[in-house]
Short mmCIF file of C-alpha atoms and ligand atoms in Angstrom, two decimals:
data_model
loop_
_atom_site.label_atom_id
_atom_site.label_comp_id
_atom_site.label_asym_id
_atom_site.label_seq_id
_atom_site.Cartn_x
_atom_site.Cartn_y
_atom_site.Cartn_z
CA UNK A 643 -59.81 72.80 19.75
CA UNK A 644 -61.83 69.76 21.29
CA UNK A 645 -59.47 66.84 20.98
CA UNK A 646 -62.35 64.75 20.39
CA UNK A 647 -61.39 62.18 22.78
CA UNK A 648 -63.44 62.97 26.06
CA UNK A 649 -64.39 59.66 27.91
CA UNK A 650 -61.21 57.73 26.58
CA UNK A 651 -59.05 55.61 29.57
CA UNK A 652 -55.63 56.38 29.16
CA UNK A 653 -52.54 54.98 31.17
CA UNK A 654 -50.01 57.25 31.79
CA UNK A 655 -46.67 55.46 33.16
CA UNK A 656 -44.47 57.74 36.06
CA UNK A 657 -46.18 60.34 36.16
CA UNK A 658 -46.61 61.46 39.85
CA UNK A 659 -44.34 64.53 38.66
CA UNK A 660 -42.42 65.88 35.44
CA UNK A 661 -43.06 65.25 32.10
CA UNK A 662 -45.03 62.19 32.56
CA UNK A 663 -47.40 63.94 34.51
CA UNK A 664 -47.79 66.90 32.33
CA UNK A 665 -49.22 64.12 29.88
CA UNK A 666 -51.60 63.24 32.55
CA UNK A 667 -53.23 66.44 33.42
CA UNK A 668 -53.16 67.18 30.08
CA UNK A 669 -55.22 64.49 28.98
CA UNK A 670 -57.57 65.22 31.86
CA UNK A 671 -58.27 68.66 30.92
CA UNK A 672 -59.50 67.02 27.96
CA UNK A 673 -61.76 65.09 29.77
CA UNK A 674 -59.48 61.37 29.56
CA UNK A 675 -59.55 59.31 32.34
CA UNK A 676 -56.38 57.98 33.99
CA UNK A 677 -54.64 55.21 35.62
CA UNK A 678 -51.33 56.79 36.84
CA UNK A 679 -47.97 55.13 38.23
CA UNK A 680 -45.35 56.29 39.49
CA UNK A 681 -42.57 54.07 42.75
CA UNK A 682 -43.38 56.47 45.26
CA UNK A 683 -47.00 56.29 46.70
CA UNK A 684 -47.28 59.71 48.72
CA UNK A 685 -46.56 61.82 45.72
CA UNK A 686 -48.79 59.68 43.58
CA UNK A 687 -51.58 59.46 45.78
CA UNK A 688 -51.59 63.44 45.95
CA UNK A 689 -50.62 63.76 41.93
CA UNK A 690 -53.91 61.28 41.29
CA UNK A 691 -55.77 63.54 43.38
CA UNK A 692 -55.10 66.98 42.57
CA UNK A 693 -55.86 65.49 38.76
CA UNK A 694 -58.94 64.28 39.80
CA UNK A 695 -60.16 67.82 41.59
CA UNK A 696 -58.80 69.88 39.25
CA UNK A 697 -60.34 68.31 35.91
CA UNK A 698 -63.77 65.83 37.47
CA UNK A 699 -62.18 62.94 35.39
CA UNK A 700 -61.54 59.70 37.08
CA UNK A 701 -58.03 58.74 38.64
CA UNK A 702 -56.48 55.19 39.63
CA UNK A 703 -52.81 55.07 41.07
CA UNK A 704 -51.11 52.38 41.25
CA UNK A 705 -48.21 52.63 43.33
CA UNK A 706 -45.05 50.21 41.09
CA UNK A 707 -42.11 50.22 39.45
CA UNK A 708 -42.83 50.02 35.98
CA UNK A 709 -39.50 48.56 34.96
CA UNK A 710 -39.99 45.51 37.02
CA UNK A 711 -42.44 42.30 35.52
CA UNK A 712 -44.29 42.26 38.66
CA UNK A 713 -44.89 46.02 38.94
CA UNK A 714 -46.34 46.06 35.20
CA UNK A 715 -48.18 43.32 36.26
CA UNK A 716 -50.20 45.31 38.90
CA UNK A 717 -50.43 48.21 36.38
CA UNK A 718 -52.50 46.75 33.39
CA UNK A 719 -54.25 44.59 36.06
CA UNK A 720 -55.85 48.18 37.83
CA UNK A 721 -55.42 49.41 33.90
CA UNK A 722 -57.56 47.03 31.75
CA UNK A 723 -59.11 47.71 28.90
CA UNK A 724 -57.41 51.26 27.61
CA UNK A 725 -57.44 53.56 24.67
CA UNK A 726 -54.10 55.65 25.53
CA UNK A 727 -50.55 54.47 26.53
CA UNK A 728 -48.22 57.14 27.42
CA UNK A 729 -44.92 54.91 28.23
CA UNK A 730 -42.33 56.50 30.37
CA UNK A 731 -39.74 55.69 32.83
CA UNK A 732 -37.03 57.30 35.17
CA UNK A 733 -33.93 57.96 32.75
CA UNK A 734 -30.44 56.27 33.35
CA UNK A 735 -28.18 58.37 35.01
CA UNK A 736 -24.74 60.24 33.38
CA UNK A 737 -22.12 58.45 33.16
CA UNK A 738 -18.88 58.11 31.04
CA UNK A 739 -18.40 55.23 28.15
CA UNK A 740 -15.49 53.55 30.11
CA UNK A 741 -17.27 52.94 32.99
CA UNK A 742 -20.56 51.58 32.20
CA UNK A 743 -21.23 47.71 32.87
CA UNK A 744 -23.16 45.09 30.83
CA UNK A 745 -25.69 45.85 33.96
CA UNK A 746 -25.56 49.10 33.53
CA UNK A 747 -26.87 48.43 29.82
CA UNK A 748 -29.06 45.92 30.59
CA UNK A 749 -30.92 48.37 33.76
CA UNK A 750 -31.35 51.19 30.84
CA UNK A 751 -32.52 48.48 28.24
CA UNK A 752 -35.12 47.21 30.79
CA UNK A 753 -36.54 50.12 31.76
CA UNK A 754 -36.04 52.88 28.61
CA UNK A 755 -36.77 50.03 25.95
CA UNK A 756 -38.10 46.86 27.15
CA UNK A 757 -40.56 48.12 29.48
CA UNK A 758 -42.12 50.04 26.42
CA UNK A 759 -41.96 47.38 24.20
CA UNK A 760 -43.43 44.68 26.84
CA UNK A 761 -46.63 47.64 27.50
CA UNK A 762 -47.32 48.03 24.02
CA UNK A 763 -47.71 44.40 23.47
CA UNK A 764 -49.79 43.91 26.39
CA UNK A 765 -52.11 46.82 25.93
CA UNK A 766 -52.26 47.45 22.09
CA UNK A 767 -53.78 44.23 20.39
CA UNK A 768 -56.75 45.40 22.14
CA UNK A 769 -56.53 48.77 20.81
CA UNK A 770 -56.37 47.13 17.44
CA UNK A 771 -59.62 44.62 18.27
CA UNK A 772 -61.61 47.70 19.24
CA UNK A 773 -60.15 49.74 15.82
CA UNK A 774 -58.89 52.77 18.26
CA UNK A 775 -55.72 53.23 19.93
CA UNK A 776 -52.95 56.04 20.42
CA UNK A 777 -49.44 55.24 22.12
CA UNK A 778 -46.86 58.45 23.17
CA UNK A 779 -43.71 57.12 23.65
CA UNK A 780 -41.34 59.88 26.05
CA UNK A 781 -37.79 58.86 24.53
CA UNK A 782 -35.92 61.89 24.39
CA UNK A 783 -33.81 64.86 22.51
CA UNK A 784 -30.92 62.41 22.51
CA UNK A 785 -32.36 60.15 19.81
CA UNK A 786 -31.84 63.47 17.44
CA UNK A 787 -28.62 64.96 18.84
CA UNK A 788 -26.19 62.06 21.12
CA UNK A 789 -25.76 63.49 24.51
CA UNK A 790 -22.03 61.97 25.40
CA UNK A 791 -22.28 61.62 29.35
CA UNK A 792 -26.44 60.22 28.97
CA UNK A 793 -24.76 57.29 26.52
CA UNK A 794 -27.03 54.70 28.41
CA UNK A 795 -30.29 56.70 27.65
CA UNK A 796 -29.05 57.20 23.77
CA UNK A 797 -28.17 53.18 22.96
CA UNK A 798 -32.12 52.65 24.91
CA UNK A 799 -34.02 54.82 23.30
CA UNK A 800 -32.53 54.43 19.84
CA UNK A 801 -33.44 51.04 20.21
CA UNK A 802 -37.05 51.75 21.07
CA UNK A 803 -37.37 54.49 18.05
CA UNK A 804 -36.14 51.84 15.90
CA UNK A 805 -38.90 49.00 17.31
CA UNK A 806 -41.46 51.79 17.03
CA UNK A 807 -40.29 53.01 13.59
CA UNK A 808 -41.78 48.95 12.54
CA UNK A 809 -44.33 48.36 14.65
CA UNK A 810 -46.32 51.82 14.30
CA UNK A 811 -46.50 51.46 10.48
CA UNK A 812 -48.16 47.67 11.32
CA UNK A 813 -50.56 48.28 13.30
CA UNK A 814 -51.71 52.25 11.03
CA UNK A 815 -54.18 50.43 9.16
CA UNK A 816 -56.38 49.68 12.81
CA UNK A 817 -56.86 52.91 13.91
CA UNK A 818 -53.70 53.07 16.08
CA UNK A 819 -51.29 55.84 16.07
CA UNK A 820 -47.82 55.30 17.85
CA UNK A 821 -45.55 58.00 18.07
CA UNK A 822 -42.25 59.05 20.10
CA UNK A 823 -42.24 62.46 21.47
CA UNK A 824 -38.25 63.93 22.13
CA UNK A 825 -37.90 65.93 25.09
CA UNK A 826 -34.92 68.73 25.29
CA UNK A 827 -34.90 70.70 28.33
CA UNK A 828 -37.90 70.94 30.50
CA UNK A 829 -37.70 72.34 33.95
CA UNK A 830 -38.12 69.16 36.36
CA UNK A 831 -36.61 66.81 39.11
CA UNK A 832 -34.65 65.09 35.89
CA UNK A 833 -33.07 68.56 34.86
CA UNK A 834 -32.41 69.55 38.02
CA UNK A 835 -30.56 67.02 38.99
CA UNK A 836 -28.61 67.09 35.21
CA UNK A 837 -27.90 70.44 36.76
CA UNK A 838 -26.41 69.73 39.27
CA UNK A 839 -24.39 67.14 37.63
CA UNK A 840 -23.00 69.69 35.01
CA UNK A 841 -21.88 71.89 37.80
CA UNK A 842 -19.96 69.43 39.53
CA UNK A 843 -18.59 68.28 36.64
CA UNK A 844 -17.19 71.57 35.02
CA UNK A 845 -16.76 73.43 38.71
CA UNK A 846 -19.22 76.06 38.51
CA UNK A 847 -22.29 77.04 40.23
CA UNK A 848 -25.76 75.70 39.63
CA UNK A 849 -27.22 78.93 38.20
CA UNK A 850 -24.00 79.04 36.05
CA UNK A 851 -24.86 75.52 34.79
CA UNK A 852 -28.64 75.97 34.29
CA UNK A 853 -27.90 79.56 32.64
CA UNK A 854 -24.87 77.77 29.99
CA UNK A 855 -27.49 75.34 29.24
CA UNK A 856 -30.59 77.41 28.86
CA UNK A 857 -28.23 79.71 26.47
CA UNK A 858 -28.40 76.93 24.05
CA UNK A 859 -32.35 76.86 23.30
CA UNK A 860 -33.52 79.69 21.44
CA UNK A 861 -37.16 80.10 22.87
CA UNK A 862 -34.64 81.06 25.58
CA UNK A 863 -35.91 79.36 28.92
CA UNK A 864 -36.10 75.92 29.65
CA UNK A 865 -39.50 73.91 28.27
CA UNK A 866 -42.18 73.26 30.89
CA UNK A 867 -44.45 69.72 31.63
CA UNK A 868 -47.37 71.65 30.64
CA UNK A 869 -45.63 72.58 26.91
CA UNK A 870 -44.99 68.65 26.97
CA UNK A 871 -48.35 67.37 27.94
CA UNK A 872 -49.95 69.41 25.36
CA UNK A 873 -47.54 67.89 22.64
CA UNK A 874 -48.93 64.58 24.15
CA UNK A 875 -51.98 65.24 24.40
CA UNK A 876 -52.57 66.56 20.75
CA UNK A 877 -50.77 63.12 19.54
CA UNK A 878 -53.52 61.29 21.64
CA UNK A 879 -56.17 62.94 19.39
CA UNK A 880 -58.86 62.51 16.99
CA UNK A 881 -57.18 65.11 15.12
CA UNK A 882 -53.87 63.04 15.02
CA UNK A 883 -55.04 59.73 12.93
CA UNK A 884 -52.59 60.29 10.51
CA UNK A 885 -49.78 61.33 12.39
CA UNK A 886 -47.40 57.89 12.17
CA UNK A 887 -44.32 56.53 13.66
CA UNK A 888 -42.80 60.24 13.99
CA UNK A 889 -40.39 61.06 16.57
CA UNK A 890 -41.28 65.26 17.74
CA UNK A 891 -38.81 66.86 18.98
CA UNK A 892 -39.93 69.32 21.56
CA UNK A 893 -36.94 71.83 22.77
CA UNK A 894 -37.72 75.05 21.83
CA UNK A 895 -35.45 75.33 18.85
CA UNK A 896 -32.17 73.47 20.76
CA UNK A 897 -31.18 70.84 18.00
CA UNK A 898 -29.95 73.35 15.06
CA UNK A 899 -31.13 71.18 11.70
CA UNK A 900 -33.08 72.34 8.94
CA UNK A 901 -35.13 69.06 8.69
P1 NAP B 472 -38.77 63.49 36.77
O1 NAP B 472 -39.24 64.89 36.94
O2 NAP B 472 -37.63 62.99 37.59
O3 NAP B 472 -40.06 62.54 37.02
C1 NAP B 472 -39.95 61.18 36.86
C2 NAP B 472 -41.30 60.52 37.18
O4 NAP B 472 -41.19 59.17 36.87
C3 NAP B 472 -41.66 60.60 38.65
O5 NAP B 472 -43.07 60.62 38.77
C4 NAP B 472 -41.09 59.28 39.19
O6 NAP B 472 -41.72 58.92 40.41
C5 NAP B 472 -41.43 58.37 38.02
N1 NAP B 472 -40.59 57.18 37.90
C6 NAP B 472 -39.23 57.16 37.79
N2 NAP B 472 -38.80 55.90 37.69
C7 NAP B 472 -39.92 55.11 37.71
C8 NAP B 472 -40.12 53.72 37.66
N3 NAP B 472 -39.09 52.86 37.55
N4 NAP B 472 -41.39 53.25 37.71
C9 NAP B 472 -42.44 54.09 37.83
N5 NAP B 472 -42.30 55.42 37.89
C10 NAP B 472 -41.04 55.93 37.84
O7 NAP B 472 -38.34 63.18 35.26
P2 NAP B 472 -38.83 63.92 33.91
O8 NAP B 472 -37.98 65.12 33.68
O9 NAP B 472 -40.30 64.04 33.91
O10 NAP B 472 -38.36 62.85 32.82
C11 NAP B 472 -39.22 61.87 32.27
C12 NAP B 472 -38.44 61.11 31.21
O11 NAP B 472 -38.05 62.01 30.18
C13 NAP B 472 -37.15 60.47 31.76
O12 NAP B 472 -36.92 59.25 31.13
C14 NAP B 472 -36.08 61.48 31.34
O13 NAP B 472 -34.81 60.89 31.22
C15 NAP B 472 -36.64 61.93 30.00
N6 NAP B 472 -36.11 63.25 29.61
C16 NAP B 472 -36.30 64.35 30.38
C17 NAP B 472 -35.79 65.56 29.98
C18 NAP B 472 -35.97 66.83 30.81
O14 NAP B 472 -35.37 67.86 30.48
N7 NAP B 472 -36.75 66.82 31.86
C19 NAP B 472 -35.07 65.67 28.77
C20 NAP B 472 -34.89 64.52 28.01
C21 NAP B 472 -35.41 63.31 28.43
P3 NAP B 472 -40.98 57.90 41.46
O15 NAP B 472 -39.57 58.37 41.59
O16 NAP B 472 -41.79 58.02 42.70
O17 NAP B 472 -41.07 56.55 40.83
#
């Protein structure tokens, strides 16, 4: 299916890796261009290169931290005028409930909620003056289903599926489509290292962790950045006017609901 939306400029926040840049290559591969970001500029310098080879569309990096004023800043000013956000960020890491700080809440609010909210409103009145936009926010399975020891990522990104729930329906009647996607478990740096904490946690190996969790998802492996991109990608679409303010949950069958 041609996603109809060859030629658009989309910015596509950490993505030098993982699920952020499944979203990018699989915009490119439907001929998007990109402005990527990621902290690290080796990895994002290669990522925004490989992109560019692979698919002929044009790619700017710009080397930030996108939870930081000064490195959004630098973003939208290499960004300008776009047609696609794709907001994403590092996630907080595991914790317990006793323990966490008012920093520690106010480090996840920054960057799994505020820096969303601050992109939107710098890029999307512009998608409303031209009458075309589409924003992908990457919250996470943990909106649906709480995850107890990832407590800072569920109070963030319930608060930013509760902003988008309002805003998405305002701004509908433009031409501009906002939508979360949820991801469960996808095979990257993030799960890896969720591993790893599991297995120190409950004193068993790292296969043993990977293969307890993996036993939960009945597509029966974990989900990859190219599954996810493709999600994205179709919510960037022509094809996806009418697709508002939903929150997809992408985990091969984890969360066990009927609706
Ligand atoms: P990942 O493989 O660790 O990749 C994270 C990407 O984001 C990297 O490119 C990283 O590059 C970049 N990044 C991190 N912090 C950044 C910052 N402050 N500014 C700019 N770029 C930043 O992670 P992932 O698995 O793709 O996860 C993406 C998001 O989905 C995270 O919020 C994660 O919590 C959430 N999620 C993931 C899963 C999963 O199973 N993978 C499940 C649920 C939710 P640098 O380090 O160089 O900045």
């Amino acid at each position: 299916m041609d996603l109809g939306i060859r030629g658009k400029r989309a910015l596509v926040c950490a993505a030098s890796k993982g699920l952020g840049r499944g979203c990018a290559e699989a915009l490119a591969a439907e001929g998007v261009d990109l402005i990527i970001n990621a902290r690290g500029a080796e990895a994002l310098l290669k990522t925004a290169d490989e992109i560019a080879q692979r698919f002929g569309v044009s790619v700017e990096a710009v080397a930030a931290d996108i939870t930081t004023e000064a490195g959004r800043a630098e973003v939208l000013e290499v960004a300008g005028q776009i047609d696609i956000l794709v907001n994403n960020a590092g996630g907080p890491p595991p914790g317990h409930w006793t323990e966490w700080t008012r920093d520690d809440f106010i480090k996840a609010l920054d960057a799994n909620l505020l820096t969303a909210v601050a992109l939107i409103q710098a890029t999307v009145p512009g998608m409303i003056e031209r009458k075309w936009g589409r924003v992908v926010n990457i919250t996470s399975a943990a909106v649906r289903s709480p995850i107890s020891v990832l407590g800072l990522s569920n109070t963030a990104r319930t608060g930013l599926t509760g902003f988008i729930a309002g805003m998405s329906r305002d701004v509908a009647k433009h031409g501009v489509a906002v939508n979360n996607l949820l991801p469960g478990l996808h095979a990257t740096d993030r799960a890896d290292s969720l591993d790893g904490a599991a297995a120190k946690a409950q004193d068993i190996s790292l296969d043993e962790a990977r293969a307890r969790r993996q036993a939960n998802i009945p597509a029966g492996s974990y989900g990859s950045a190219a599954d996810f991109g493709a999600a994205c990608a179709f919510l960037c679409s022509q094809q996806a006017r009418f697709i508002i303010g939903q929150n997809l949950l992408i985990d091969g069958g984890a969360l066990n609901v009927t609706i």
